[in-house]
Amino acid sequence: DAMVIQNPRYQVTQFGKPVTLSCSQTLNHNVMYWYQQKSSQAPKLLFHYYDKDFNNEADTPDNFQSRRPNTSFCFLDIRSPGLGDAAMYLCATSRGAASTDTQYFGPGTRLTVL
Amino acid sequence: DQQVKQNSPSLSVQEGRISILNCDYTNSMFDYFLWYKKYPAEGPTFLISISSIKDKNEDGRFTVFLNKSAKHLSLHIVPSQPGDSAVYFCAATTGNQFYFGTGTSLTVIP
């Protein structure tokens, strides 16, 4: 089945220790997104790639970076995680970036920062 | 600044009855609205959508209503089934700007 895969499902890191979260897709979609969702809050878009074109949301902290080496993979790098970065990180894909292009989500990676 | 709001964090409904989930938004530029359903330990999955040029869209047991003048949309599930128990997120979009609400946890009681 075509799908969006996130690894690992649970990640524990230490305060200040860099961490990378991974997302892959078999849908061959052009757009990939990273969202951060904290407890009882709405998922918040961090950035997205349209092909290799990177788009950063204005209020995404510099601590968060992303890489998309090819169509299938996208990585979220947190350079120096703080306690406030503990959250669920959701990856999504869509065929295009129009309003009508449905986003398909992975199961998420829950990040704990000790 | 929360542009999409779901003011009811939870809702309980008896099996067979109607579930109504509500969502309000503030940005009149939103042109497309979606509902997603999320089970524990899974990502949100797309449920139903509506364009801003329509006021109703129906798909089986699920109907979404849009009231643009009130900046309000609702999701009706009729009849509700225990398998519908999940968190429901509404979302609104314009271009590649995509905003989610905080979610409503629906429990359908058998």
Coordinates of N, CA and C in Angstrom, one line a residue:
Chain A
D1 N 0.8 -1.2 0.0 CA 0.0 0.0 0.0 C 0.9 1.2 0.0
A2 N 0.5 2.2 -0.8 CA 1.2 3.5 -0.8 C 1.0 4.2 0.5
M3 N 2.1 4.8 1.1 CA 1.9 5.3 2.4 C 3.0 6.3 2.8
V4 N 2.8 6.9 3.9 CA 3.8 7.8 4.5 C 4.4 7.1 5.8
I5 N 5.7 7.0 5.8 CA 6.3 6.2 6.9 C 7.2 7.2 7.7
Q6 N 7.1 7.1 9.0 CA 8.0 7.9 9.9 C 8.7 7.0 10.8
N7 N 10.0 7.3 10.9 CA 10.9 6.5 11.8 C 11.8 7.5 12.6
P8 N 12.1 7.2 13.8 CA 11.4 6.2 14.6 C 10.0 6.7 15.1
R9 N 9.2 5.8 15.7 CA 7.9 6.3 16.2 C 8.1 7.0 17.5
Y10 N 9.1 6.6 18.2 CA 9.4 7.3 19.5 C 10.9 7.6 19.5
Q11 N 11.2 8.8 19.9 CA 12.6 9.2 20.0 C 12.9 9.9 21.3
V12 N 13.9 9.5 22.0 CA 14.3 10.2 23.2 C 15.7 10.8 23.0
T13 N 15.8 12.1 23.3 CA 17.1 12.7 23.2 C 17.4 13.5 24.4
Q14 N 18.6 14.0 24.5 CA 19.0 14.8 25.7 C 18.9 16.3 25.3
F15 N 18.7 17.1 26.3 CA 18.7 18.5 26.1 C 20.0 18.9 25.3
G16 N 19.9 19.6 24.2 CA 21.0 20.1 23.5 C 21.7 19.1 22.5
K17 N 21.2 17.8 22.5 CA 21.8 16.8 21.7 C 21.1 16.8 20.3
P18 N 21.8 17.0 19.2 CA 21.1 17.0 17.9 C 20.3 15.7 17.7
V19 N 19.2 15.8 17.0 CA 18.4 14.7 16.7 C 17.8 14.8 15.3
T20 N 17.6 13.7 14.6 CA 17.1 13.7 13.2 C 15.9 12.8 13.2
L21 N 14.8 13.3 12.6 CA 13.6 12.5 12.4 C 13.4 12.2 10.9
S22 N 12.9 11.1 10.6 CA 12.9 10.6 9.2 C 11.5 10.4 8.7
C23 N 11.3 10.8 7.4 CA 10.0 10.5 6.8 C 10.2 10.0 5.4
S24 N 9.5 9.0 5.0 CA 9.6 8.5 3.6 C 8.2 8.3 3.1
Q25 N 8.0 8.4 1.7 CA 6.7 8.2 1.1 C 6.8 7.4 -0.1
T26 N 5.8 6.6 -0.4 CA 5.7 5.8 -1.6 C 4.6 6.3 -2.5
L27 N 4.1 7.5 -2.2 CA 3.0 8.1 -3.0 C 3.5 8.8 -4.2
N28 N 4.8 9.1 -4.3 CA 5.4 9.9 -5.3 C 4.8 11.3 -5.4
H29 N 4.5 11.8 -4.2 CA 4.0 13.2 -4.1 C 5.1 14.2 -4.2
N30 N 4.7 15.4 -4.8 CA 5.7 16.4 -5.0 C 6.0 17.2 -3.7
V31 N 5.0 17.3 -2.8 CA 5.1 18.1 -1.6 C 5.2 17.3 -0.3
M32 N 6.2 17.7 0.5 CA 6.3 17.1 1.8 C 6.3 18.1 2.9
Y33 N 5.7 17.8 4.0 CA 5.5 18.8 5.1 C 6.0 18.2 6.4
W34 N 6.4 19.1 7.3 CA 6.7 18.8 8.7 C 5.8 19.6 9.6
Y35 N 5.1 19.0 10.5 CA 4.2 19.6 11.5 C 4.7 19.3 12.9
Q36 N 4.5 20.2 13.8 CA 4.8 20.0 15.2 C 3.5 20.1 15.9
Q37 N 3.2 19.0 16.7 CA 1.9 19.1 17.5 C 2.3 18.8 19.0
K38 N 2.0 19.9 19.8 CA 2.1 19.7 21.2 C 0.8 19.3 21.8
S39 N 0.9 18.8 23.1 CA -0.3 18.2 23.7 C -1.5 19.2 23.7
S40 N -2.6 18.7 23.3 CA -3.9 19.5 23.2 C -3.8 20.7 22.3
Q41 N -2.9 20.8 21.4 CA -2.8 21.9 20.5 C -3.0 21.4 19.1
A42 N -3.2 22.3 18.2 CA -3.4 22.0 16.8 C -2.0 21.7 16.2
P43 N -1.9 20.8 15.2 CA -0.7 20.6 14.5 C -0.3 22.0 13.9
K44 N 1.0 22.3 14.0 CA 1.5 23.6 13.5 C 2.6 23.3 12.4
L45 N 2.3 23.9 11.2 CA 3.3 23.7 10.1 C 4.6 24.3 10.4
L46 N 5.7 23.6 10.2 CA 7.0 24.1 10.4 C 7.6 24.5 9.1
F47 N 7.6 23.7 8.1 CA 8.0 24.0 6.7 C 7.5 22.9 5.7
H48 N 7.7 23.2 4.5 CA 7.4 22.2 3.5 C 8.3 22.3 2.3
Y49 N 8.4 21.3 1.5 CA 9.2 21.2 0.3 C 8.2 21.0 -0.8
Y50 N 8.4 21.8 -1.9 CA 7.7 21.5 -3.2 C 8.8 21.1 -4.1
D51 N 8.9 19.8 -4.3 CA 10.1 19.2 -5.0 C 11.3 19.5 -4.1
K52 N 12.3 20.2 -4.7 CA 13.5 20.6 -3.9 C 13.4 22.0 -3.4
D53 N 12.2 22.7 -3.6 CA 12.0 24.0 -3.2 C 11.6 24.1 -1.7
F54 N 12.4 24.7 -0.9 CA 12.2 24.7 0.5 C 11.4 25.9 0.9
N55 N 10.3 25.7 1.7 CA 9.5 26.9 2.2 C 9.4 26.8 3.7
N56 N 10.0 27.8 4.4 CA 10.0 27.9 5.8 C 8.9 28.8 6.3
E57 N 8.1 28.3 7.3 CA 7.1 29.2 7.9 C 7.9 30.3 8.7
A58 N 7.3 31.5 8.7 CA 8.0 32.6 9.3 C 8.4 32.4 10.8
D59 N 7.5 31.7 11.5 CA 7.8 31.6 12.9 C 8.5 30.3 13.3
T60 N 9.0 29.6 12.4 CA 9.7 28.3 12.7 C 11.1 28.7 13.2
P61 N 11.4 28.2 14.4 CA 12.7 28.5 15.0 C 13.9 28.0 14.1
D62 N 15.0 28.8 14.2 CA 16.2 28.4 13.4 C 16.8 27.1 13.8
N63 N 16.4 26.7 15.0 CA 16.9 25.4 15.6 C 16.4 24.2 14.7
F64 N 15.3 24.4 13.9 CA 14.8 23.4 13.1 C 15.2 23.6 11.7
Q65 N 15.7 22.5 11.1 CA 16.2 22.4 9.7 C 15.6 21.2 9.1
S66 N 15.6 21.3 7.7 CA 15.0 20.1 7.0 C 15.9 19.8 5.8
R67 N 15.9 18.6 5.4 CA 16.6 18.1 4.1 C 15.7 17.2 3.4
R68 N 15.7 17.4 2.0 CA 15.0 16.5 1.2 C 15.9 16.0 0.1
P69 N 16.6 14.9 0.3 CA 17.6 14.4 -0.7 C 17.0 13.9 -2.0
N70 N 15.8 13.4 -1.9 CA 15.1 12.9 -3.1 C 13.6 13.0 -2.9
T71 N 12.9 12.6 -3.9 CA 11.4 12.7 -3.8 C 10.8 11.9 -2.6
S72 N 11.4 10.8 -2.3 CA 10.8 9.9 -1.3 C 11.1 10.2 0.1
F73 N 12.2 10.9 0.4 CA 12.7 11.1 1.8 C 12.7 12.6 2.2
C74 N 12.4 12.8 3.4 CA 12.5 14.1 4.0 C 12.9 14.0 5.5
F75 N 13.9 14.8 5.9 CA 14.4 14.7 7.3 C 14.1 16.0 8.0
L76 N 13.9 15.9 9.3 CA 13.8 17.0 10.2 C 14.9 16.9 11.2
D77 N 15.8 18.0 11.2 CA 16.9 18.0 12.1 C 16.6 19.1 13.1
I78 N 16.8 18.7 14.4 CA 16.7 19.7 15.5 C 18.1 19.8 16.1
R79 N 18.7 21.0 15.9 CA 20.1 21.1 16.1 C 20.4 21.1 17.6
S80 N 19.6 21.7 18.4 CA 19.9 21.8 19.9 C 18.5 21.7 20.6
P81 N 18.0 20.5 20.7 CA 16.6 20.4 21.3 C 16.5 20.9 22.7
G82 N 15.5 21.7 22.9 CA 15.2 22.2 24.3 C 14.0 21.4 24.8
L83 N 13.7 21.6 26.1 CA 12.5 20.9 26.7 C 11.2 21.3 26.0
G84 N 11.2 22.5 25.5 CA 10.0 23.0 24.8 C 9.8 22.3 23.4
D85 N 10.8 21.6 22.9 CA 10.6 20.9 21.6 C 10.0 19.5 21.7
A86 N 9.8 19.1 22.9 CA 9.1 17.8 23.1 C 7.7 17.9 22.5
A87 N 7.4 17.0 21.6 CA 6.1 17.1 20.9 C 6.0 15.9 20.0
M88 N 4.8 15.8 19.3 CA 4.6 14.9 18.2 C 5.0 15.6 16.9
Y89 N 5.8 14.9 16.1 CA 6.2 15.5 14.8 C 5.6 14.7 13.7
L90 N 4.7 15.4 12.9 CA 4.0 14.7 11.9 C 4.5 15.1 10.5
C91 N 4.7 14.1 9.7 CA 5.1 14.3 8.3 C 3.9 14.1 7.4
A92 N 3.7 14.9 6.4 CA 2.6 14.7 5.5 C 3.1 15.0 4.0
T93 N 2.3 14.4 3.1 CA 2.7 14.7 1.7 C 1.4 15.0 0.9
S94 N 1.6 15.7 -0.2 CA 0.4 16.0 -1.1 C 1.0 16.0 -2.5
R95 N 0.0 15.8 -3.4 CA 0.4 15.7 -4.8 C 0.9 17.1 -5.3
G96 N 0.2 18.1 -4.9 CA 0.6 19.5 -5.3 C 0.4 20.4 -4.1
A97 N 0.5 21.7 -4.3 CA 0.4 22.6 -3.1 C -0.9 23.5 -3.2
A98 N -1.8 23.1 -4.1 CA -3.1 23.8 -4.1 C -3.9 23.5 -2.9
S99 N -4.9 24.4 -2.7 CA -5.8 24.2 -1.5 C -6.4 22.8 -1.6
T100 N -6.8 22.4 -2.8 CA -7.5 21.1 -3.0 C -6.7 19.9 -2.9
D101 N -5.4 20.0 -2.8 CA -4.5 18.8 -2.7 C -4.5 18.3 -1.3
T102 N -5.1 17.2 -1.1 CA -5.3 16.5 0.2 C -3.9 16.2 0.7
Q103 N -3.7 16.4 2.0 CA -2.5 16.0 2.7 C -2.7 14.6 3.3
Y104 N -1.7 13.7 3.1 CA -1.7 12.4 3.7 C -0.6 12.4 4.8
F105 N -1.0 11.9 5.9 CA -0.1 12.0 7.1 C 0.5 10.6 7.4
G106 N 1.8 10.7 8.0 CA 2.4 9.5 8.6 C 1.9 9.4 10.0
P107 N 2.3 8.4 10.7 CA 1.8 8.1 12.1 C 2.4 9.1 13.1
G108 N 3.5 9.8 12.8 CA 4.1 10.7 13.7 C 5.3 10.1 14.4
T109 N 6.2 10.9 14.9 CA 7.3 10.6 15.8 C 7.1 11.4 17.1
R110 N 7.0 10.7 18.2 CA 6.9 11.4 19.5 C 8.3 11.6 20.0
L111 N 8.7 12.9 20.2 CA 10.0 13.2 20.7 C 9.9 13.6 22.1
T112 N 10.8 13.0 22.9 CA 11.0 13.3 24.3 C 12.3 13.9 24.5
V113 N 12.4 15.0 25.2 CA 13.7 15.6 25.5 C 14.0 15.6 27.0
L114 N 15.1 14.9 27.4 CA 15.4 14.8 28.8 C 16.3 15.9 29.3
Chain B
D1 N -1.7 32.9 17.2 CA -3.0 33.3 16.8 C -3.7 32.2 16.1
Q2 N -4.8 31.6 16.8 CA -5.4 30.5 16.3 C -6.5 30.9 15.2
Q3 N -6.2 30.5 14.0 CA -7.1 30.9 12.9 C -8.3 29.9 12.7
V4 N -8.1 28.7 13.2 CA -9.1 27.7 13.2 C -9.4 27.2 14.6
K5 N -10.6 27.2 15.0 CA -10.9 26.9 16.4 C -12.0 25.8 16.5
Q6 N -11.7 24.9 17.4 CA -12.7 23.9 17.7 C -12.9 24.0 19.2
N7 N -14.0 24.6 19.6 CA -14.2 25.0 21.0 C -14.7 23.9 21.9
S8 N -15.1 22.7 21.3 CA -15.5 21.6 22.1 C -14.4 20.6 22.1
P9 N -13.6 20.4 23.2 CA -12.6 19.4 23.2 C -13.1 18.0 23.1
S10 N -14.3 17.8 23.6 CA -14.8 16.4 23.6 C -16.3 16.4 23.4
L11 N -16.8 15.2 22.9 CA -18.2 15.0 22.6 C -18.6 13.6 22.8
S12 N -19.7 13.3 23.5 CA -20.1 11.9 23.6 C -21.5 11.8 23.0
V13 N -21.7 10.7 22.2 CA -23.0 10.5 21.5 C -23.3 9.0 21.6
Q14 N -24.6 8.8 21.7 CA -25.1 7.4 21.7 C -25.0 6.8 20.2
E15 N -24.7 5.5 20.1 CA -24.7 4.8 18.9 C -26.0 5.0 18.2
G16 N -25.9 5.3 16.9 CA -27.2 5.5 16.1 C -27.7 6.9 16.0
R17 N -27.2 7.8 16.9 CA -27.6 9.2 16.9 C -26.7 10.0 16.1
I18 N -27.0 11.3 15.9 CA -26.2 12.2 15.1 C -25.1 12.8 16.0
S19 N -23.9 12.8 15.4 CA -22.8 13.5 16.0 C -22.6 14.8 15.2
I20 N -22.5 15.9 15.9 CA -22.2 17.2 15.2 C -21.0 17.8 15.8
L21 N -20.0 18.0 15.0 CA -18.7 18.6 15.4 C -18.6 20.0 14.7
N22 N -18.2 20.9 15.5 CA -18.2 22.3 15.0 C -16.8 22.9 14.9
C23 N -16.7 23.9 14.1 CA -15.4 24.5 13.8 C -15.6 25.9 13.4
D24 N -14.8 26.9 13.9 CA -14.9 28.3 13.5 C -13.6 28.7 13.0
Y25 N -13.6 29.7 12.0 CA -12.4 30.2 11.5 C -12.4 31.7 11.4
T26 N -11.3 32.3 11.3 CA -11.3 33.8 11.3 C -10.8 34.4 10.0
N27 N -10.2 33.6 9.2 CA -9.6 34.2 7.9 C -10.5 34.0 6.8
S28 N -11.0 35.1 6.2 CA -12.0 35.0 5.1 C -11.3 34.6 3.8
M29 N -10.0 34.5 3.8 CA -9.3 34.1 2.6 C -9.2 32.6 2.4
F30 N -9.6 31.8 3.5 CA -9.6 30.4 3.3 C -10.5 30.0 2.2
D31 N -10.1 29.1 1.3 CA -10.9 28.7 0.2 C -11.2 27.2 0.2
Y32 N -10.7 26.5 1.1 CA -11.0 25.0 1.2 C -10.9 24.6 2.6
F33 N -11.8 23.7 2.9 CA -11.9 23.2 4.3 C -12.0 21.7 4.3
L34 N -11.3 21.1 5.4 CA -11.2 19.7 5.4 C -11.5 19.2 6.8
W35 N -11.9 18.0 6.9 CA -12.0 17.3 8.2 C -11.1 16.1 8.2
Y36 N -10.3 15.9 9.2 CA -9.4 14.7 9.4 C -9.9 14.0 10.6
K37 N -9.6 12.7 10.6 CA -10.0 11.8 11.7 C -8.7 11.2 12.2
K38 N -8.5 11.1 13.5 CA -7.2 10.6 14.0 C -7.5 9.6 15.1
Y39 N -7.0 8.3 14.9 CA -7.1 7.3 15.9 C -5.8 7.4 16.7
P40 N -5.8 6.9 18.0 CA -4.5 6.9 18.8 C -3.4 6.2 18.1
A41 N -2.2 6.7 18.2 CA -1.0 6.1 17.6 C -1.0 6.1 16.0
E42 N -1.9 6.8 15.4 CA -1.9 7.0 14.0 C -1.9 8.4 13.6
G43 N -1.5 8.7 12.4 CA -1.6 10.1 11.9 C -3.0 10.4 11.5
P44 N -3.3 11.7 11.3 CA -4.6 12.1 10.8 C -4.9 11.5 9.4
T45 N -6.1 11.1 9.2 CA -6.5 10.6 7.9 C -7.6 11.5 7.4
F46 N -7.6 11.8 6.1 CA -8.5 12.7 5.4 C -9.9 12.0 5.5
L47 N -10.9 12.8 5.8 CA -12.3 12.3 5.9 C -13.2 12.9 4.8
I48 N -13.3 14.2 4.8 CA -14.2 14.9 3.8 C -13.7 16.4 3.7
S49 N -14.1 17.0 2.6 CA -13.7 18.4 2.4 C -14.8 19.1 1.7
I50 N -14.6 20.4 1.7 CA -15.6 21.3 1.0 C -14.9 22.6 0.5
S51 N -15.3 22.9 -0.7 CA -14.8 24.2 -1.2 C -15.6 25.3 -0.7
S52 N -15.0 26.5 -0.7 CA -15.7 27.7 -0.2 C -16.8 28.1 -1.1
I53 N -16.9 27.6 -2.3 CA -18.0 28.0 -3.2 C -19.2 27.1 -3.0
K54 N -19.1 26.1 -2.1 CA -20.3 25.3 -1.8 C -20.7 25.5 -0.3
D55 N -21.9 25.0 0.0 CA -22.3 25.1 1.4 C -22.6 23.7 2.0
K56 N -22.5 22.7 1.2 CA -22.7 21.4 1.7 C -22.0 20.3 0.9
N57 N -21.4 19.3 1.5 CA -20.8 18.2 0.8 C -21.1 16.9 1.6
E58 N -21.5 15.9 0.9 CA -22.0 14.7 1.6 C -21.2 13.5 1.0
D59 N -20.8 12.6 2.0 CA -20.1 11.4 1.6 C -20.6 10.3 2.5
G60 N -21.6 9.5 2.1 CA -22.1 8.5 3.0 C -22.7 9.0 4.2
R61 N -22.2 8.6 5.4 CA -22.7 9.0 6.7 C -22.2 10.4 7.1
F62 N -21.3 10.9 6.3 CA -20.6 12.2 6.7 C -21.1 13.3 5.8
T63 N -21.5 14.4 6.4 CA -21.8 15.6 5.7 C -21.1 16.8 6.3
V64 N -20.5 17.7 5.5 CA -19.9 18.9 6.0 C -20.8 20.1 5.5
F65 N -21.0 21.0 6.4 CA -21.8 22.2 6.1 C -20.9 23.4 6.3
L66 N -21.0 24.3 5.4 CA -20.2 25.6 5.5 C -21.1 26.8 5.5
N67 N -20.9 27.6 6.5 CA -21.6 28.9 6.6 C -20.6 30.0 6.5
K68 N -20.3 30.5 5.3 CA -19.2 31.5 5.1 C -19.5 32.8 5.9
S69 N -20.8 33.2 5.9 CA -21.1 34.5 6.6 C -20.7 34.4 8.1
A70 N -20.9 33.2 8.6 CA -20.6 33.0 10.1 C -19.2 32.5 10.3
K71 N -18.5 32.2 9.2 CA -17.2 31.6 9.3 C -17.2 30.4 10.2
H72 N -18.1 29.5 9.8 CA -18.4 28.3 10.6 C -18.6 27.1 9.7
L73 N -18.0 26.0 10.1 CA -18.3 24.7 9.4 C -18.6 23.6 10.5
S74 N -19.4 22.7 10.0 CA -19.7 21.6 10.9 C -19.6 20.3 10.2
L75 N -19.4 19.2 10.9 CA -19.4 17.9 10.4 C -20.5 17.1 11.1
H76 N -21.4 16.5 10.3 CA -22.4 15.7 10.8 C -22.2 14.2 10.5
I77 N -22.3 13.4 11.5 CA -22.1 11.9 11.3 C -23.5 11.3 11.6
V78 N -24.1 10.7 10.6 CA -25.4 10.0 10.9 C -25.5 8.7 10.1
P79 N -25.8 7.6 10.8 CA -25.8 7.4 12.2 C -24.4 7.2 12.8
S80 N -24.2 7.6 14.0 CA -22.9 7.4 14.6 C -22.7 6.0 15.0
Q81 N -21.4 5.5 14.8 CA -21.0 4.1 15.1 C -19.9 4.1 16.1
P82 N -19.7 3.1 16.9 CA -18.6 3.0 17.8 C -17.2 3.2 17.1
G83 N -17.1 2.7 15.9 CA -15.8 2.9 15.2 C -15.5 4.3 14.8
D84 N -16.5 5.2 15.0 CA -16.3 6.6 14.7 C -15.6 7.3 15.8
S85 N -15.4 6.6 17.0 CA -14.7 7.2 18.1 C -13.3 7.5 17.8
A86 N -12.9 8.8 17.8 CA -11.6 9.3 17.4 C -11.5 10.8 17.7
V87 N -10.4 11.3 17.4 CA -10.3 12.8 17.4 C -10.5 13.3 16.0
Y88 N -11.3 14.4 15.9 CA -11.6 15.0 14.6 C -11.0 16.4 14.6
F89 N -10.2 16.6 13.5 CA -9.6 17.9 13.3 C -10.2 18.6 12.1
C90 N -10.6 19.8 12.3 CA -10.9 20.6 11.1 C -9.7 21.3 10.6
A91 N -9.6 21.6 9.3 CA -8.5 22.3 8.8 C -9.0 23.3 7.7
A92 N -8.3 24.4 7.5 CA -8.7 25.3 6.5 C -7.4 25.7 5.8
T93 N -7.6 26.0 4.5 CA -6.4 26.2 3.7 C -6.6 27.3 2.6
T94 N -5.6 28.0 2.3 CA -5.6 28.9 1.2 C -4.2 28.8 0.6
G95 N -4.1 28.3 -0.7 CA -2.8 28.0 -1.3 C -2.1 27.0 -0.4
N96 N -0.9 27.2 -0.1 CA -0.2 26.2 0.7 C -0.2 26.6 2.2
Q97 N -1.0 27.5 2.6 CA -1.2 27.8 4.0 C -2.3 26.9 4.6
F98 N -1.9 26.1 5.5 CA -2.8 25.0 6.0 C -2.8 25.2 7.5
Y99 N -4.1 25.3 8.1 CA -4.2 25.5 9.5 C -5.2 24.5 10.1
F100 N -4.8 23.9 11.2 CA -5.6 22.9 11.8 C -6.3 23.5 13.1
G101 N -7.4 23.0 13.5 CA -8.0 23.2 14.8 C -7.3 22.3 15.8
T102 N -7.7 22.5 17.0 CA -7.1 21.7 18.1 C -7.7 20.3 18.3
G103 N -8.8 20.1 17.6 CA -9.4 18.7 17.6 C -10.6 18.6 18.6
T104 N -11.5 17.7 18.3 CA -12.6 17.3 19.2 C -12.6 15.8 19.3
S105 N -12.5 15.3 20.5 CA -12.5 13.9 20.7 C -13.9 13.4 20.8
L106 N -14.3 12.6 19.8 CA -15.7 12.0 19.8 C -15.7 10.6 20.4
T107 N -16.6 10.4 21.3 CA -16.8 9.0 21.8 C -18.2 8.6 21.5
V108 N -18.4 7.5 20.8 CA -19.7 7.0 20.4 C -19.9 5.8 21.4
I109 N -21.0 5.9 22.2 CA -21.3 4.9 23.2 C -22.2 3.9 22.6
P110 N -21.8 2.6 22.7 CA -22.6 1.5 22.2 C -23.9 1.4 22.9

